[in-house]
């Protein structure tokens, strides 16, 4: 009886440590904000995962690093000037840095990969980061700014 109880206790401890390990690996620290929709995350295993850039899927954030074609397209769609676009890019970058830099985030990869980064859904304190950007008016989804 004592052996069975000891074995059960060891198994429960192993399961507990495994769950803890999984929870830790789901959260990562934001090391830098490249653009409001592209961030660099910490990696538990830098030996095998050297590129830790993550892009936010399904949104287009205002950015200071947007190419001219994107700027022209969005300015035309929203009927704004390039100066307005740059101002929004600056504000979006400031918001992203203030919101994400050095914070722990939950990452769920979507499976989509580009040469620049892996795409993922990012949550900060249980809130979707893409929805935060949309609600503040710093990003577009399907070519429009959120109505909220």
CSV table of C-alpha atoms in Angstrom, one decimal:
chain,number,residue,atom,x,y,z
A,1,UNK,CA,0.0,0.0,0.0
A,2,UNK,CA,2.8,2.4,0.9
A,3,UNK,CA,4.6,1.7,-2.4
A,4,UNK,CA,1.4,2.5,-4.4
A,5,UNK,CA,0.9,5.7,-2.5
A,6,UNK,CA,4.5,6.8,-3.1
A,7,UNK,CA,4.2,5.9,-6.8
A,8,UNK,CA,1.0,7.9,-7.1
A,9,UNK,CA,2.6,10.9,-5.3
A,10,UNK,CA,5.5,10.8,-7.7
A,11,UNK,CA,3.3,10.6,-10.7
A,12,UNK,CA,1.2,13.6,-9.4
A,13,UNK,CA,4.3,15.6,-8.8
A,14,UNK,CA,5.6,14.8,-12.4
A,15,UNK,CA,2.2,15.8,-13.9
A,16,UNK,CA,2.3,19.0,-11.8
A,17,UNK,CA,5.8,20.0,-13.0
A,18,UNK,CA,4.8,19.2,-16.6
A,19,UNK,CA,1.8,21.5,-16.4
A,20,UNK,CA,3.9,24.2,-14.9
A,21,UNK,CA,6.5,23.7,-17.7
A,22,UNK,CA,3.8,24.0,-20.4
A,23,UNK,CA,2.4,27.2,-18.8
A,24,UNK,CA,5.8,28.8,-18.7
A,25,UNK,CA,6.5,28.0,-22.4
A,26,UNK,CA,3.2,29.6,-23.5
A,27,UNK,CA,4.3,33.0,-22.2
A,28,UNK,CA,7.2,35.0,-23.6
A,29,UNK,CA,8.6,38.4,-22.9
A,30,UNK,CA,8.5,41.1,-25.5
A,31,UNK,CA,12.1,42.1,-26.1
A,32,UNK,CA,11.4,44.8,-28.8
A,33,UNK,CA,8.7,46.4,-30.8
A,34,UNK,CA,9.7,46.6,-34.5
A,35,UNK,CA,6.4,48.0,-35.6
A,36,UNK,CA,3.0,47.9,-33.9
A,37,UNK,CA,2.2,44.6,-35.7
A,38,UNK,CA,5.7,43.0,-35.5
A,39,UNK,CA,7.5,42.2,-32.3
A,40,UNK,CA,10.5,40.3,-31.1
A,41,UNK,CA,10.0,37.8,-28.3
A,42,UNK,CA,12.3,36.0,-25.9
A,43,UNK,CA,13.0,32.4,-26.6
A,44,UNK,CA,13.4,29.6,-24.2
A,45,UNK,CA,15.7,27.8,-26.6
A,46,UNK,CA,17.9,30.3,-28.5
A,47,UNK,CA,20.1,27.4,-29.7
A,48,UNK,CA,17.4,26.2,-32.1
A,49,UNK,CA,15.1,29.3,-32.4
A,50,UNK,CA,17.2,32.2,-33.6
A,51,UNK,CA,14.5,34.2,-35.3
A,52,UNK,CA,11.9,35.1,-32.8
A,53,UNK,CA,10.0,37.8,-34.8
A,54,UNK,CA,6.2,37.5,-34.6
A,55,UNK,CA,3.7,39.3,-36.7
A,56,UNK,CA,0.1,39.9,-35.8
A,57,UNK,CA,-2.2,38.3,-38.4
A,58,UNK,CA,-5.2,39.8,-40.2
A,59,UNK,CA,-4.5,43.5,-39.3
A,60,UNK,CA,-2.5,46.3,-40.9
A,61,UNK,CA,-1.2,48.7,-38.3
A,62,UNK,CA,-0.2,52.2,-39.0
A,63,UNK,CA,3.6,52.2,-39.0
A,64,UNK,CA,6.6,54.4,-39.5
A,65,UNK,CA,8.2,51.6,-41.5
A,66,UNK,CA,5.5,51.1,-44.1
A,67,UNK,CA,6.5,51.0,-47.7
A,68,UNK,CA,5.4,53.8,-50.1
A,69,UNK,CA,2.9,51.5,-51.9
A,70,UNK,CA,1.1,50.7,-48.6
A,71,UNK,CA,1.1,54.3,-47.5
A,72,UNK,CA,-0.4,55.4,-50.8
A,73,UNK,CA,-3.0,52.7,-50.7
A,74,UNK,CA,-4.2,53.4,-47.2
A,75,UNK,CA,-4.1,57.2,-47.6
A,76,UNK,CA,-6.3,56.8,-50.7
A,77,UNK,CA,-8.7,54.3,-49.0
A,78,UNK,CA,-9.1,56.5,-45.8
A,79,UNK,CA,-8.9,59.8,-47.6
A,80,UNK,CA,-6.0,61.0,-45.4
A,81,UNK,CA,-2.7,62.7,-46.1
A,82,UNK,CA,0.7,61.2,-45.8
A,83,UNK,CA,1.4,63.5,-42.9
A,84,UNK,CA,-1.7,62.0,-41.1
A,85,UNK,CA,-0.5,58.5,-41.8
A,86,UNK,CA,3.0,59.3,-40.4
A,87,UNK,CA,1.4,60.8,-37.3
A,88,UNK,CA,-0.8,57.7,-36.8
A,89,UNK,CA,2.3,55.6,-37.3
A,90,UNK,CA,4.1,57.5,-34.6
A,91,UNK,CA,1.2,57.2,-32.2
A,92,UNK,CA,0.7,53.5,-32.9
A,93,UNK,CA,4.4,52.8,-32.3
A,94,UNK,CA,4.3,54.7,-29.0
A,95,UNK,CA,1.2,52.8,-27.9
A,96,UNK,CA,2.7,49.5,-28.9
A,97,UNK,CA,6.0,50.2,-27.0
A,98,UNK,CA,4.1,51.4,-23.9
A,99,UNK,CA,1.7,48.4,-24.0
A,100,UNK,CA,4.1,45.5,-24.9
A,101,UNK,CA,7.8,46.3,-24.2
A,102,UNK,CA,9.2,44.0,-21.5
A,103,UNK,CA,5.8,42.5,-20.7
A,104,UNK,CA,4.9,38.8,-20.6
A,105,UNK,CA,2.5,37.8,-23.4
A,106,UNK,CA,0.7,34.7,-24.3
A,107,UNK,CA,1.5,33.5,-27.9
A,108,UNK,CA,-0.6,31.2,-30.0
A,109,UNK,CA,1.0,30.6,-33.4
A,110,UNK,CA,-1.4,30.5,-36.4
A,111,UNK,CA,0.9,28.3,-38.5
A,112,UNK,CA,1.3,31.0,-41.2
A,113,UNK,CA,5.0,31.8,-41.8
A,114,UNK,CA,6.6,34.5,-44.0
A,115,UNK,CA,10.3,35.2,-44.6
A,116,UNK,CA,10.0,38.0,-42.1
A,117,UNK,CA,8.3,36.3,-39.2
A,118,UNK,CA,5.9,33.7,-37.8
A,119,UNK,CA,2.3,34.8,-37.4
A,120,UNK,CA,0.6,34.5,-34.1
A,121,UNK,CA,-2.2,35.8,-31.9
A,122,UNK,CA,-0.9,37.7,-28.9
A,123,UNK,CA,-2.7,38.1,-25.6
A,124,UNK,CA,-1.7,40.5,-22.9
A,125,UNK,CA,-3.4,40.0,-19.6
A,126,UNK,CA,-6.1,37.9,-21.4
A,127,UNK,CA,-6.8,40.6,-23.9
A,128,UNK,CA,-6.1,40.2,-27.7
A,129,UNK,CA,-3.5,42.6,-28.7
A,130,UNK,CA,-4.9,43.0,-32.3
A,131,UNK,CA,-8.3,44.0,-30.8
A,132,UNK,CA,-6.5,46.5,-28.6
A,133,UNK,CA,-4.8,48.1,-31.7
A,134,UNK,CA,-8.1,48.1,-33.6
A,135,UNK,CA,-10.1,49.6,-30.8
A,136,UNK,CA,-7.6,52.4,-30.3
A,137,UNK,CA,-7.8,53.1,-34.1
A,138,UNK,CA,-4.1,52.2,-34.7
A,139,UNK,CA,-4.8,49.4,-37.1
A,140,UNK,CA,-7.0,48.4,-40.0
A,141,UNK,CA,-8.9,45.2,-40.5
A,142,UNK,CA,-10.3,44.5,-44.0
A,143,UNK,CA,-9.3,48.1,-45.0
A,144,UNK,CA,-11.3,49.9,-42.3
A,145,UNK,CA,-10.7,51.3,-38.8
A,146,UNK,CA,-12.7,49.7,-36.0
A,147,UNK,CA,-16.1,51.3,-35.4
A,148,UNK,CA,-15.7,51.4,-31.6
